[in-house]
Amino acid sequence: MVNHRKDMYSDKLNLLPPYLFSSLDELKQDKIKKGVDVINLGVGDPDLPTSSHIIDVLCKAARDPKNHKYPSYNGMQEFREAIVKWYKNRFNVSFDADKEVLALIGSKEGIAHLPLAFLNKDDLALVPDPAYTVYKIGTILAGGIPISMPLLKENDFKPDLSRLNKRVRRSAKILFINYPNNPTSATADENFYKEVVDFAMDNDLIVCNDNAYSEIYFDGYRPPSFLEIKNAKNVGVEFNSLSKTYNMTGWRIGYIVGNEDIVRGLGKVKTNIDSGIFNVVQIAATEALLGDQSCVEDNRRVYKERRDVLVKGLKNLSFDVKNPLATFYVWAKVPDGYDSISFSRFLIDNAGIVVTPGVGFGEYGEGYIRFALTESIERIEECINRINLLKGEGL
Ligand SMILES: *Cc1c(COP(=O)(O)O)cnc(C)c1O
């Protein structure tokens, strides 16, 4: 390491939460090295491939030299218009493709950069806990202070906005929400979103809903968009992504839609940091949004079958789990006598099963583990069999 007289890392970097899982990672690597057949339900990355009609468009576009240049900052016109069409068709919400839509290098990129546009030093942002960590980290990197909103089971994993004290709600600038939710798999209805819009108008807040799982739904349920709600576009934006809907996590393409001023703020930050998304990827993403949607239907069928096997199996083993109506996660209470890390460790060590400890998503995730439905149905059955064999051996 360089021998610096000064503190090598910035205060902001030092403020980021510590990485909690190094010992779990080591244990997992150790098992793999020893030849254990590890079942990985830890990462939220689809195991299914991108549909071939999307890949065909990518390959063809890649051969056209005019696609090799710097892309535009805000995204190709045809991609932004495809997003507008898709939202109109799916949620009956309309946007101006020039002012209310911005292409992102995956929604994570936009979420991480958005606070830079709106927070001054020590400004507050309200973030759910447990949550996708980027809301909190984006806030810290922008010099802001994240204020946790606990997502508790007794509130169906929604934040209790009425519990936020007056000083906090008056001074906060951003409110992050994420439904369908990672990691709890909770969903939100129009009434909750109405409450959020009213709260944001009363307290002059920017609302960011992360709707990355809008198309992973089951049993006749269909998640709404936050922006369907009256006045929502006056206070907020929604992030969405092709990652989960079209199994395109590695492609790095997502977008933000909604309030023109908020979109413009993020756009100004991005103009000064990145230079857009490879046009070839945008052309293929346009095909994804406007082309045959049967791949999305197929996806849902696969996840539903896996969910049914996992949830039924866990319930038979006396786990406290709810059948999720959306997302590809199952959020389960850890058995008595364990916390989320010790139980995750127990599962790797004794059954070769990798899950994510809830505490990795925030302190209110303690007491839970998250299973991702990203292995085949046979592997999930095997996972249940292995847990069953642990009965009497510490379970
Ligand atoms: C997977 C995921 C995303 C999508 O991220 P991309 O950067 O678009 O791949 C966004 N939010 C949440 C909560 C996620 O789980």
mmCIF file of C-alpha atoms and ligand atoms in Angstrom:
data_model
loop_
_atom_site.group_PDB
_atom_site.id
_atom_site.type_symbol
_atom_site.label_atom_id
_atom_site.label_comp_id
_atom_site.label_asym_id
_atom_site.label_seq_id
_atom_site.Cartn_x
_atom_site.Cartn_y
_atom_site.Cartn_z
ATOM 1 C CA MET A 1 0.000 0.000 0.000
ATOM 2 C CA VAL A 2 1.095 3.568 -0.631
ATOM 3 C CA ASN A 3 2.469 5.181 2.486
ATOM 4 C CA HIS A 4 0.368 8.323 2.659
ATOM 5 C CA ARG A 5 0.887 10.952 5.289
ATOM 6 C CA LYS A 6 -2.646 12.139 4.749
ATOM 7 C CA ASP A 7 -5.736 9.997 5.212
ATOM 8 C CA MET A 8 -5.824 8.039 2.006
ATOM 9 C CA TYR A 9 -9.588 7.685 1.690
ATOM 10 C CA SER A 10 -12.105 10.502 1.691
ATOM 11 C CA ASP A 11 -14.374 11.043 4.681
ATOM 12 C CA LYS A 12 -17.304 10.100 2.459
ATOM 13 C CA LEU A 13 -15.730 6.789 1.532
ATOM 14 C CA ASN A 14 -14.913 6.138 5.163
ATOM 15 C CA LEU A 15 -18.573 6.813 6.021
ATOM 16 C CA LEU A 16 -19.838 4.005 3.783
ATOM 17 C CA PRO A 17 -21.187 1.040 5.720
ATOM 18 C CA PRO A 18 -18.658 -1.766 6.227
ATOM 19 C CA TYR A 19 -18.873 -4.883 4.122
ATOM 20 C CA LEU A 20 -20.424 -7.473 6.406
ATOM 21 C CA PHE A 21 -20.087 -10.623 4.413
ATOM 22 C CA SER A 22 -16.382 -11.289 3.987
ATOM 23 C CA SER A 23 -16.449 -14.267 6.345
ATOM 24 C CA LEU A 24 -19.531 -15.657 4.567
ATOM 25 C CA ASP A 25 -17.849 -15.183 1.187
ATOM 26 C CA GLU A 26 -14.760 -16.973 2.438
ATOM 27 C CA LEU A 27 -16.864 -19.841 3.717
ATOM 28 C CA LYS A 28 -18.613 -20.111 0.362
ATOM 29 C CA GLN A 29 -15.332 -20.057 -1.595
ATOM 30 C CA ASP A 30 -13.949 -22.650 0.764
ATOM 31 C CA LYS A 31 -16.958 -24.944 0.129
ATOM 32 C CA ILE A 32 -16.638 -24.546 -3.633
ATOM 33 C CA LYS A 33 -12.919 -25.320 -3.444
ATOM 34 C CA LYS A 34 -13.695 -28.473 -1.488
ATOM 35 C CA GLY A 35 -16.023 -29.566 -4.281
ATOM 36 C CA VAL A 36 -19.315 -28.960 -2.452
ATOM 37 C CA ASP A 37 -22.201 -28.530 -4.899
ATOM 38 C CA VAL A 38 -23.236 -25.050 -3.760
ATOM 39 C CA ILE A 39 -26.815 -23.894 -4.430
ATOM 40 C CA ASN A 40 -26.624 -20.134 -4.820
ATOM 41 C CA LEU A 41 -29.855 -18.353 -3.912
ATOM 42 C CA GLY A 42 -27.883 -15.356 -2.754
ATOM 43 C CA VAL A 43 -27.653 -12.970 -5.670
ATOM 44 C CA GLY A 44 -30.541 -11.193 -7.367
ATOM 45 C CA ASP A 45 -29.293 -11.890 -10.868
ATOM 46 C CA PRO A 46 -31.555 -13.871 -13.220
ATOM 47 C CA ASP A 47 -30.110 -17.206 -14.358
ATOM 48 C CA LEU A 48 -32.277 -17.120 -17.495
ATOM 49 C CA PRO A 49 -30.879 -15.737 -20.776
ATOM 50 C CA THR A 50 -31.986 -12.631 -22.650
ATOM 51 C CA SER A 51 -34.519 -13.590 -25.327
ATOM 52 C CA SER A 52 -32.938 -14.351 -28.726
ATOM 53 C CA HIS A 53 -35.016 -11.797 -30.681
ATOM 54 C CA ILE A 54 -33.361 -9.058 -28.589
ATOM 55 C CA ILE A 55 -29.877 -10.506 -29.133
ATOM 56 C CA ASP A 56 -30.495 -10.720 -32.903
ATOM 57 C CA VAL A 57 -31.210 -6.988 -33.000
ATOM 58 C CA LEU A 58 -28.078 -6.301 -30.951
ATOM 59 C CA CYS A 59 -25.882 -8.288 -33.349
ATOM 60 C CA LYS A 60 -27.264 -6.584 -36.421
ATOM 61 C CA ALA A 61 -26.948 -3.092 -34.909
ATOM 62 C CA ALA A 62 -23.374 -3.828 -33.856
ATOM 63 C CA ARG A 63 -22.378 -4.185 -37.535
ATOM 64 C CA ASP A 64 -23.535 -0.682 -38.414
ATOM 65 C CA PRO A 65 -20.623 1.783 -37.992
ATOM 66 C CA LYS A 66 -22.940 4.705 -37.318
ATOM 67 C CA ASN A 67 -23.734 3.030 -33.997
ATOM 68 C CA HIS A 68 -20.092 3.061 -32.948
ATOM 69 C CA LYS A 69 -19.886 6.760 -32.103
ATOM 70 C CA TYR A 70 -20.550 8.505 -28.819
ATOM 71 C CA PRO A 71 -24.223 8.142 -27.997
ATOM 72 C CA SER A 72 -26.365 11.151 -27.057
ATOM 73 C CA TYR A 73 -26.445 12.160 -23.391
ATOM 74 C CA ASN A 74 -30.116 11.647 -22.705
ATOM 75 C CA GLY A 75 -30.602 8.480 -24.759
ATOM 76 C CA MET A 76 -31.613 7.815 -28.365
ATOM 77 C CA GLN A 77 -34.897 9.358 -29.451
ATOM 78 C CA GLU A 78 -36.266 5.945 -30.491
ATOM 79 C CA PHE A 79 -35.381 4.410 -27.123
ATOM 80 C CA ARG A 80 -37.003 7.251 -25.167
ATOM 81 C CA GLU A 81 -40.095 7.023 -27.361
ATOM 82 C CA ALA A 82 -40.217 3.265 -26.773
ATOM 83 C CA ILE A 83 -40.184 3.902 -23.008
ATOM 84 C CA VAL A 84 -43.056 6.381 -23.404
ATOM 85 C CA LYS A 85 -45.057 3.841 -25.414
ATOM 86 C CA TRP A 86 -44.312 1.059 -22.964
ATOM 87 C CA TYR A 87 -45.404 3.133 -19.943
ATOM 88 C CA LYS A 88 -48.552 4.280 -21.745
ATOM 89 C CA ASN A 89 -49.428 0.728 -22.650
ATOM 90 C CA ARG A 90 -48.563 -0.795 -19.266
ATOM 91 C CA PHE A 91 -49.622 1.927 -16.799
ATOM 92 C CA ASN A 92 -51.613 4.395 -18.913
ATOM 93 C CA VAL A 93 -49.214 7.175 -17.904
ATOM 94 C CA SER A 94 -47.905 9.640 -20.522
ATOM 95 C CA PHE A 95 -44.562 11.395 -20.749
ATOM 96 C CA ASP A 96 -42.865 13.885 -23.000
ATOM 97 C CA ALA A 97 -40.011 11.807 -24.450
ATOM 98 C CA ASP A 98 -37.758 14.879 -24.641
ATOM 99 C CA LYS A 99 -38.215 16.239 -21.136
ATOM 100 C CA GLU A 100 -39.559 13.557 -18.866
ATOM 101 C CA VAL A 101 -37.457 10.535 -19.856
ATOM 102 C CA LEU A 102 -33.747 9.866 -19.461
ATOM 103 C CA ALA A 103 -31.795 6.720 -20.329
ATOM 104 C CA LEU A 104 -29.540 5.336 -17.597
ATOM 105 C CA ILE A 105 -26.595 2.930 -17.493
ATOM 106 C CA GLY A 106 -28.792 0.652 -15.419
ATOM 107 C CA SER A 107 -31.138 2.153 -12.861
ATOM 108 C CA LYS A 108 -28.470 1.720 -10.169
ATOM 109 C CA GLU A 109 -26.371 4.358 -11.900
ATOM 110 C CA GLY A 110 -29.237 6.859 -11.898
ATOM 111 C CA ILE A 111 -30.212 6.137 -8.307
ATOM 112 C CA ALA A 112 -26.617 6.595 -7.168
ATOM 113 C CA HIS A 113 -26.198 9.897 -9.031
ATOM 114 C CA LEU A 114 -29.579 11.482 -8.323
ATOM 115 C CA PRO A 115 -28.705 12.788 -4.831
ATOM 116 C CA LEU A 116 -25.777 14.766 -6.334
ATOM 117 C CA ALA A 117 -28.334 16.898 -8.132
ATOM 118 C CA PHE A 118 -30.454 17.756 -5.104
ATOM 119 C CA LEU A 119 -28.590 17.410 -1.812
ATOM 120 C CA ASN A 120 -26.351 19.973 -0.195
ATOM 121 C CA LYS A 121 -23.990 18.985 2.580
ATOM 122 C CA ASP A 122 -25.907 17.422 5.485
ATOM 123 C CA ASP A 123 -29.271 17.547 3.717
ATOM 124 C CA LEU A 124 -31.498 14.638 4.675
ATOM 125 C CA ALA A 125 -32.829 11.862 2.466
ATOM 126 C CA LEU A 126 -35.413 9.381 3.736
ATOM 127 C CA VAL A 127 -34.424 5.827 2.874
ATOM 128 C CA PRO A 128 -36.170 2.552 3.595
ATOM 129 C CA ASP A 129 -34.485 -0.050 5.829
ATOM 130 C CA PRO A 130 -34.047 -2.871 4.855
ATOM 131 C CA ALA A 131 -33.362 -1.785 1.283
ATOM 132 C CA TYR A 132 -31.292 -1.968 -1.841
ATOM 133 C CA THR A 133 -28.197 -0.235 -0.494
ATOM 134 C CA VAL A 134 -27.803 2.327 -3.278
ATOM 135 C CA TYR A 135 -30.347 4.849 -1.880
ATOM 136 C CA LYS A 136 -28.302 5.201 1.290
ATOM 137 C CA ILE A 137 -24.890 5.104 -0.373
ATOM 138 C CA GLY A 138 -25.851 7.591 -3.104
ATOM 139 C CA THR A 139 -27.003 9.925 -0.353
ATOM 140 C CA ILE A 140 -23.763 9.590 1.611
ATOM 141 C CA LEU A 141 -21.569 10.069 -1.471
ATOM 142 C CA ALA A 142 -23.455 13.281 -2.233
ATOM 143 C CA GLY A 143 -22.670 14.561 1.262
ATOM 144 C CA GLY A 144 -26.213 14.051 2.512
ATOM 145 C CA ILE A 145 -27.451 12.190 5.558
ATOM 146 C CA PRO A 146 -29.661 9.128 5.118
ATOM 147 C CA ILE A 147 -32.515 8.821 7.605
ATOM 148 C CA SER A 148 -33.811 5.263 7.951
ATOM 149 C CA MET A 149 -37.489 4.530 7.613
ATOM 150 C CA PRO A 150 -37.959 1.076 9.184
ATOM 151 C CA LEU A 151 -39.932 -1.390 7.072
ATOM 152 C CA LEU A 152 -41.636 -3.535 9.657
ATOM 153 C CA LYS A 153 -43.652 -6.686 9.189
ATOM 154 C CA GLU A 154 -46.578 -5.244 11.167
ATOM 155 C CA ASN A 155 -46.813 -2.445 8.570
ATOM 156 C CA ASP A 156 -46.551 -4.886 5.653
ATOM 157 C CA PHE A 157 -43.028 -3.572 5.106
ATOM 158 C CA LYS A 158 -44.196 -0.032 4.291
ATOM 159 C CA PRO A 159 -42.637 2.967 6.009
ATOM 160 C CA ASP A 160 -44.858 4.566 8.639
ATOM 161 C CA LEU A 161 -44.657 8.165 7.408
ATOM 162 C CA SER A 162 -46.681 9.423 10.361
ATOM 163 C CA ARG A 163 -43.842 8.340 12.673
ATOM 164 C CA LEU A 164 -41.294 10.687 11.072
ATOM 165 C CA ASN A 165 -40.791 13.658 13.326
ATOM 166 C CA LYS A 166 -41.578 17.177 12.217
ATOM 167 C CA ARG A 167 -38.002 18.384 11.968
ATOM 168 C CA VAL A 168 -37.013 15.437 9.792
ATOM 169 C CA ARG A 169 -39.979 15.633 7.459
ATOM 170 C CA ARG A 170 -39.622 19.413 7.094
ATOM 171 C CA SER A 171 -35.921 19.373 6.323
ATOM 172 C CA ALA A 172 -35.636 16.191 4.226
ATOM 173 C CA LYS A 173 -35.342 16.693 0.477
ATOM 174 C CA ILE A 174 -35.657 13.213 -1.013
ATOM 175 C CA LEU A 175 -37.879 10.242 -0.189
ATOM 176 C CA PHE A 176 -36.829 6.904 -1.658
ATOM 177 C CA ILE A 177 -39.313 4.065 -1.943
ATOM 178 C CA ASN A 178 -39.140 0.738 -3.757
ATOM 179 C CA TYR A 179 -42.190 -1.389 -4.557
ATOM 180 C CA PRO A 180 -42.371 -4.217 -5.425
ATOM 181 C CA ASN A 181 -39.689 -4.350 -2.765
ATOM 182 C CA ASN A 182 -36.247 -5.847 -2.667
ATOM 183 C CA PRO A 183 -35.551 -7.559 -0.251
ATOM 184 C CA THR A 184 -38.924 -8.046 1.494
ATOM 185 C CA SER A 185 -40.957 -8.687 -1.712
ATOM 186 C CA ALA A 186 -43.725 -6.471 -0.281
ATOM 187 C CA THR A 187 -45.987 -4.656 -2.748
ATOM 188 C CA ALA A 188 -47.658 -1.236 -2.600
ATOM 189 C CA ASP A 189 -51.159 -0.304 -3.684
ATOM 190 C CA GLU A 190 -52.587 2.996 -4.924
ATOM 191 C CA ASN A 191 -53.608 4.014 -1.404
ATOM 192 C CA PHE A 192 -50.060 3.855 -0.129
ATOM 193 C CA TYR A 193 -48.820 5.822 -3.132
ATOM 194 C CA LYS A 194 -51.538 8.441 -2.545
ATOM 195 C CA GLU A 195 -50.347 8.805 1.010
ATOM 196 C CA VAL A 196 -46.791 9.273 -0.292
ATOM 197 C CA VAL A 197 -47.880 11.957 -2.788
ATOM 198 C CA ASP A 198 -49.767 13.879 -0.078
ATOM 199 C CA PHE A 199 -46.846 13.569 2.307
ATOM 200 C CA ALA A 200 -44.414 14.785 -0.358
ATOM 201 C CA MET A 201 -46.620 17.759 -1.269
ATOM 202 C CA ASP A 202 -47.052 18.725 2.394
ATOM 203 C CA ASN A 203 -43.333 18.509 3.075
ATOM 204 C CA ASP A 204 -41.872 19.596 -0.251
ATOM 205 C CA LEU A 205 -40.084 16.303 -0.935
ATOM 206 C CA ILE A 206 -38.741 14.726 -4.112
ATOM 207 C CA VAL A 207 -40.112 11.168 -4.357
ATOM 208 C CA CYS A 208 -38.088 8.474 -6.129
ATOM 209 C CA ASN A 209 -39.847 5.166 -6.590
ATOM 210 C CA ASP A 210 -37.726 2.274 -7.761
ATOM 211 C CA ASN A 211 -40.011 0.039 -9.835
ATOM 212 C CA ALA A 212 -37.372 -2.432 -11.067
ATOM 213 C CA TYR A 213 -39.656 -5.416 -10.334
ATOM 214 C CA SER A 214 -42.808 -4.037 -11.963
ATOM 215 C CA GLU A 215 -43.046 -7.008 -14.360
ATOM 216 C CA ILE A 216 -42.196 -9.842 -11.976
ATOM 217 C CA TYR A 217 -45.670 -10.533 -10.568
ATOM 218 C CA PHE A 218 -47.930 -13.516 -9.894
ATOM 219 C CA ASP A 219 -51.419 -14.769 -9.105
ATOM 220 C CA GLY A 220 -53.281 -12.074 -11.040
ATOM 221 C CA TYR A 221 -51.615 -9.230 -9.139
ATOM 222 C CA ARG A 222 -50.109 -6.411 -11.240
ATOM 223 C CA PRO A 223 -47.949 -3.755 -9.577
ATOM 224 C CA PRO A 224 -48.993 -0.163 -10.282
ATOM 225 C CA SER A 225 -46.641 2.674 -11.149
ATOM 226 C CA PHE A 226 -46.207 5.413 -8.554
ATOM 227 C CA LEU A 227 -46.760 7.850 -11.415
ATOM 228 C CA GLU A 228 -50.334 6.620 -11.997
ATOM 229 C CA ILE A 229 -51.349 8.593 -8.920
ATOM 230 C CA LYS A 230 -52.818 12.074 -9.325
ATOM 231 C CA ASN A 231 -50.155 14.770 -8.776
ATOM 232 C CA ALA A 232 -47.369 12.165 -8.527
ATOM 233 C CA LYS A 233 -45.579 13.735 -11.461
ATOM 234 C CA ASN A 234 -45.509 17.054 -9.586
ATOM 235 C CA VAL A 235 -43.431 15.519 -6.831
ATOM 236 C CA GLY A 236 -41.626 12.540 -8.200
ATOM 237 C CA VAL A 237 -39.945 10.219 -10.605
ATOM 238 C CA GLU A 238 -39.783 6.497 -11.125
ATOM 239 C CA PHE A 239 -36.753 4.391 -11.928
ATOM 240 C CA ASN A 240 -37.253 1.319 -14.052
ATOM 241 C CA SER A 241 -34.939 -1.073 -15.771
ATOM 242 C CA LEU A 242 -34.692 -3.736 -18.422
ATOM 243 C CA SER A 243 -32.526 -5.811 -16.094
ATOM 244 C CA LYS A 244 -35.140 -7.940 -14.372
ATOM 245 C CA THR A 245 -38.001 -7.671 -16.866
ATOM 246 C CA TYR A 246 -35.972 -8.919 -19.839
ATOM 247 C CA ASN A 247 -33.101 -10.753 -18.090
ATOM 248 C CA MET A 248 -30.699 -8.024 -19.174
ATOM 249 C CA THR A 249 -28.754 -7.310 -15.965
ATOM 250 C CA GLY A 250 -25.389 -7.455 -17.736
ATOM 251 C CA TRP A 251 -26.440 -5.065 -20.500
ATOM 252 C CA ARG A 252 -26.576 -2.050 -18.167
ATOM 253 C CA ILE A 253 -29.627 -0.216 -19.359
ATOM 254 C CA GLY A 254 -32.448 1.395 -17.400
ATOM 255 C CA TYR A 255 -34.249 4.710 -17.249
ATOM 256 C CA ILE A 256 -35.938 7.389 -15.173
ATOM 257 C CA VAL A 257 -39.338 8.886 -16.008
ATOM 258 C CA GLY A 258 -41.455 11.578 -14.389
ATOM 259 C CA ASN A 259 -41.054 15.135 -13.160
ATOM 260 C CA GLU A 260 -39.274 17.253 -15.747
ATOM 261 C CA ASP A 261 -37.228 19.293 -13.270
ATOM 262 C CA ILE A 262 -36.008 16.227 -11.405
ATOM 263 C CA VAL A 263 -35.131 14.443 -14.650
ATOM 264 C CA ARG A 264 -33.269 17.541 -15.825
ATOM 265 C CA GLY A 265 -31.280 17.698 -12.567
ATOM 266 C CA LEU A 266 -30.088 14.118 -12.910
ATOM 267 C CA GLY A 267 -29.397 14.718 -16.595
ATOM 268 C CA LYS A 268 -27.122 17.642 -15.773
ATOM 269 C CA VAL A 269 -25.097 15.532 -13.343
ATOM 270 C CA LYS A 270 -24.775 12.712 -15.864
ATOM 271 C CA THR A 271 -23.749 14.981 -18.727
ATOM 272 C CA ASN A 272 -20.691 15.779 -16.655
ATOM 273 C CA ILE A 273 -19.876 12.203 -15.663
ATOM 274 C CA ASP A 274 -20.727 9.708 -18.394
ATOM 275 C CA SER A 275 -21.259 9.783 -22.120
ATOM 276 C CA GLY A 276 -24.386 7.715 -22.523
ATOM 277 C CA ILE A 277 -25.182 4.105 -23.356
ATOM 278 C CA PHE A 278 -23.804 2.265 -26.409
ATOM 279 C CA ASN A 279 -26.379 2.875 -29.163
ATOM 280 C CA VAL A 280 -26.361 -0.824 -30.027
ATOM 281 C CA VAL A 281 -27.613 -1.632 -26.543
ATOM 282 C CA GLN A 282 -30.288 1.065 -26.796
ATOM 283 C CA ILE A 283 -31.473 -0.288 -30.148
ATOM 284 C CA ALA A 284 -31.772 -3.793 -28.696
ATOM 285 C CA ALA A 285 -33.509 -2.396 -25.594
ATOM 286 C CA THR A 286 -36.010 -0.656 -27.886
ATOM 287 C CA GLU A 287 -36.745 -4.046 -29.423
ATOM 288 C CA ALA A 288 -37.189 -5.488 -25.919
ATOM 289 C CA LEU A 289 -39.751 -2.829 -24.967
ATOM 290 C CA LEU A 290 -41.708 -2.809 -28.233
ATOM 291 C CA GLY A 291 -41.248 -6.361 -29.548
ATOM 292 C CA ASP A 292 -42.813 -9.679 -28.602
ATOM 293 C CA GLN A 293 -43.518 -9.710 -24.851
ATOM 294 C CA SER A 294 -44.012 -13.473 -24.515
ATOM 295 C CA CYS A 295 -40.515 -13.747 -22.974
ATOM 296 C CA VAL A 296 -41.764 -11.667 -20.024
ATOM 297 C CA GLU A 297 -44.744 -13.980 -19.628
ATOM 298 C CA ASP A 298 -42.406 -17.014 -19.755
ATOM 299 C CA ASN A 299 -40.234 -15.429 -17.078
ATOM 300 C CA ARG A 300 -43.145 -14.972 -14.736
ATOM 301 C CA ARG A 301 -44.204 -18.591 -15.242
ATOM 302 C CA VAL A 302 -40.728 -19.835 -14.355
ATOM 303 C CA TYR A 303 -40.439 -17.677 -11.228
ATOM 304 C CA LYS A 304 -43.943 -18.613 -10.099
ATOM 305 C CA GLU A 305 -43.151 -22.344 -10.264
ATOM 306 C CA ARG A 306 -39.936 -21.811 -8.329
ATOM 307 C CA ARG A 307 -41.671 -19.605 -5.790
ATOM 308 C CA ASP A 308 -44.364 -22.223 -5.230
ATOM 309 C CA VAL A 309 -41.816 -24.968 -4.594
ATOM 310 C CA LEU A 310 -39.640 -22.855 -2.304
ATOM 311 C CA VAL A 311 -42.440 -21.304 -0.261
ATOM 312 C CA LYS A 312 -44.328 -24.592 0.139
ATOM 313 C CA GLY A 313 -41.112 -26.353 1.117
ATOM 314 C CA LEU A 314 -40.128 -23.697 3.632
ATOM 315 C CA LYS A 315 -43.619 -23.630 5.135
ATOM 316 C CA ASN A 316 -43.544 -27.423 5.524
ATOM 317 C CA LEU A 317 -40.279 -26.957 7.382
ATOM 318 C CA SER A 318 -42.050 -24.469 9.710
ATOM 319 C CA PHE A 319 -40.376 -21.346 8.349
ATOM 320 C CA ASP A 320 -42.252 -18.087 8.763
ATOM 321 C CA VAL A 321 -42.607 -16.928 5.122
ATOM 322 C CA LYS A 322 -45.168 -15.138 3.036
ATOM 323 C CA ASN A 323 -45.971 -16.071 -0.536
ATOM 324 C CA PRO A 324 -44.717 -13.060 -2.536
ATOM 325 C CA LEU A 325 -47.034 -11.489 -5.121
ATOM 326 C CA ALA A 326 -44.104 -9.875 -6.913
ATOM 327 C CA THR A 327 -40.285 -9.882 -7.233
ATOM 328 C CA PHE A 328 -38.151 -13.012 -7.355
ATOM 329 C CA TYR A 329 -37.327 -12.976 -3.652
ATOM 330 C CA VAL A 330 -38.605 -14.907 -0.675
ATOM 331 C CA TRP A 331 -38.070 -13.146 2.651
ATOM 332 C CA ALA A 332 -38.001 -15.601 5.512
ATOM 333 C CA LYS A 333 -37.627 -15.230 9.261
ATOM 334 C CA VAL A 334 -34.594 -17.032 10.639
ATOM 335 C CA PRO A 335 -35.360 -19.809 13.144
ATOM 336 C CA ASP A 336 -35.076 -19.130 16.879
ATOM 337 C CA GLY A 337 -31.559 -19.123 18.194
ATOM 338 C CA TYR A 338 -29.992 -17.544 15.112
ATOM 339 C CA ASP A 339 -29.449 -14.082 13.703
ATOM 340 C CA SER A 340 -29.329 -13.467 9.963
ATOM 341 C CA ILE A 341 -25.581 -13.924 9.622
ATOM 342 C CA SER A 342 -25.269 -16.972 11.882
ATOM 343 C CA PHE A 343 -28.147 -18.708 10.084
ATOM 344 C CA SER A 344 -26.696 -17.888 6.637
ATOM 345 C CA ARG A 345 -23.406 -19.313 7.850
ATOM 346 C CA PHE A 346 -25.191 -22.414 9.147
ATOM 347 C CA LEU A 347 -26.859 -22.968 5.747
ATOM 348 C CA ILE A 348 -23.612 -22.692 3.778
ATOM 349 C CA ASP A 349 -21.657 -24.744 6.230
ATOM 350 C CA ASN A 350 -24.110 -27.601 6.671
ATOM 351 C CA ALA A 351 -26.109 -27.627 3.449
ATOM 352 C CA GLY A 352 -24.081 -25.753 0.821
ATOM 353 C CA ILE A 353 -26.924 -23.253 0.408
ATOM 354 C CA VAL A 354 -26.138 -19.566 -0.126
ATOM 355 C CA VAL A 355 -28.740 -16.961 0.899
ATOM 356 C CA THR A 356 -28.394 -13.268 1.761
ATOM 357 C CA PRO A 357 -28.517 -12.262 5.435
ATOM 358 C CA GLY A 358 -31.178 -9.602 6.012
ATOM 359 C CA VAL A 359 -28.854 -7.375 8.007
ATOM 360 C CA GLY A 360 -26.930 -6.715 4.794
ATOM 361 C CA PHE A 361 -29.899 -4.587 3.710
ATOM 362 C CA GLY A 362 -29.967 -2.560 6.924
ATOM 363 C CA GLU A 363 -30.427 -3.041 10.658
ATOM 364 C CA TYR A 364 -34.173 -3.675 10.279
ATOM 365 C CA GLY A 365 -33.391 -6.607 8.005
ATOM 366 C CA GLU A 366 -31.946 -8.428 11.021
ATOM 367 C CA GLY A 367 -33.837 -11.609 11.814
ATOM 368 C CA TYR A 368 -34.480 -12.411 8.137
ATOM 369 C CA ILE A 369 -32.788 -14.057 5.188
ATOM 370 C CA ARG A 370 -33.504 -13.490 1.510
ATOM 371 C CA PHE A 371 -33.763 -16.342 -0.960
ATOM 372 C CA ALA A 372 -33.474 -15.357 -4.653
ATOM 373 C CA LEU A 373 -35.389 -17.576 -7.091
ATOM 374 C CA THR A 374 -32.451 -17.665 -9.472
ATOM 375 C CA GLU A 375 -31.776 -21.395 -9.676
ATOM 376 C CA SER A 376 -33.806 -24.099 -11.431
ATOM 377 C CA ILE A 377 -36.799 -25.793 -9.864
ATOM 378 C CA GLU A 378 -34.752 -29.003 -9.422
ATOM 379 C CA ARG A 379 -32.103 -27.072 -7.505
ATOM 380 C CA ILE A 380 -34.734 -25.423 -5.336
ATOM 381 C CA GLU A 381 -36.214 -28.856 -4.575
ATOM 382 C CA GLU A 382 -32.715 -30.011 -3.689
ATOM 383 C CA CYS A 383 -32.352 -26.970 -1.441
ATOM 384 C CA ILE A 384 -35.522 -27.915 0.446
ATOM 385 C CA ASN A 385 -34.340 -31.530 0.759
ATOM 386 C CA ARG A 386 -31.024 -30.407 2.175
ATOM 387 C CA ILE A 387 -32.668 -28.113 4.741
ATOM 388 C CA ASN A 388 -34.993 -30.982 5.681
ATOM 389 C CA LEU A 389 -31.946 -33.142 6.456
ATOM 390 C CA LEU A 390 -30.777 -30.498 8.934
ATOM 391 C CA LYS A 391 -33.794 -31.130 11.162
ATOM 392 C CA GLY A 392 -32.424 -32.120 14.501
ATOM 393 C CA GLU A 393 -28.934 -30.922 13.589
ATOM 394 C CA GLY A 394 -29.282 -27.419 14.864
ATOM 395 C CA LEU A 395 -32.532 -26.577 13.111
HETATM 396 C C1 LIG B 1 -31.940 -5.192 -9.517
HETATM 397 C C2 LIG B 1 -32.411 -3.905 -8.951
HETATM 398 C C3 LIG B 1 -32.327 -2.739 -9.698
HETATM 399 C C4 LIG B 1 -31.866 -2.777 -11.124
HETATM 400 O O1 LIG B 1 -30.623 -2.323 -11.262
HETATM 401 P P1 LIG B 1 -30.007 -2.086 -12.710
HETATM 402 O O2 LIG B 1 -28.921 -1.135 -12.393
HETATM 403 O O3 LIG B 1 -31.064 -1.472 -13.574
HETATM 404 O O4 LIG B 1 -29.544 -3.401 -13.213
HETATM 405 C C5 LIG B 1 -32.799 -1.569 -9.148
HETATM 406 N N1 LIG B 1 -33.346 -1.554 -7.923
HETATM 407 C C6 LIG B 1 -33.464 -2.667 -7.198
HETATM 408 C C7 LIG B 1 -34.139 -2.596 -5.875
HETATM 409 C C8 LIG B 1 -32.981 -3.872 -7.681
HETATM 410 O O5 LIG B 1 -33.085 -4.967 -6.929
#
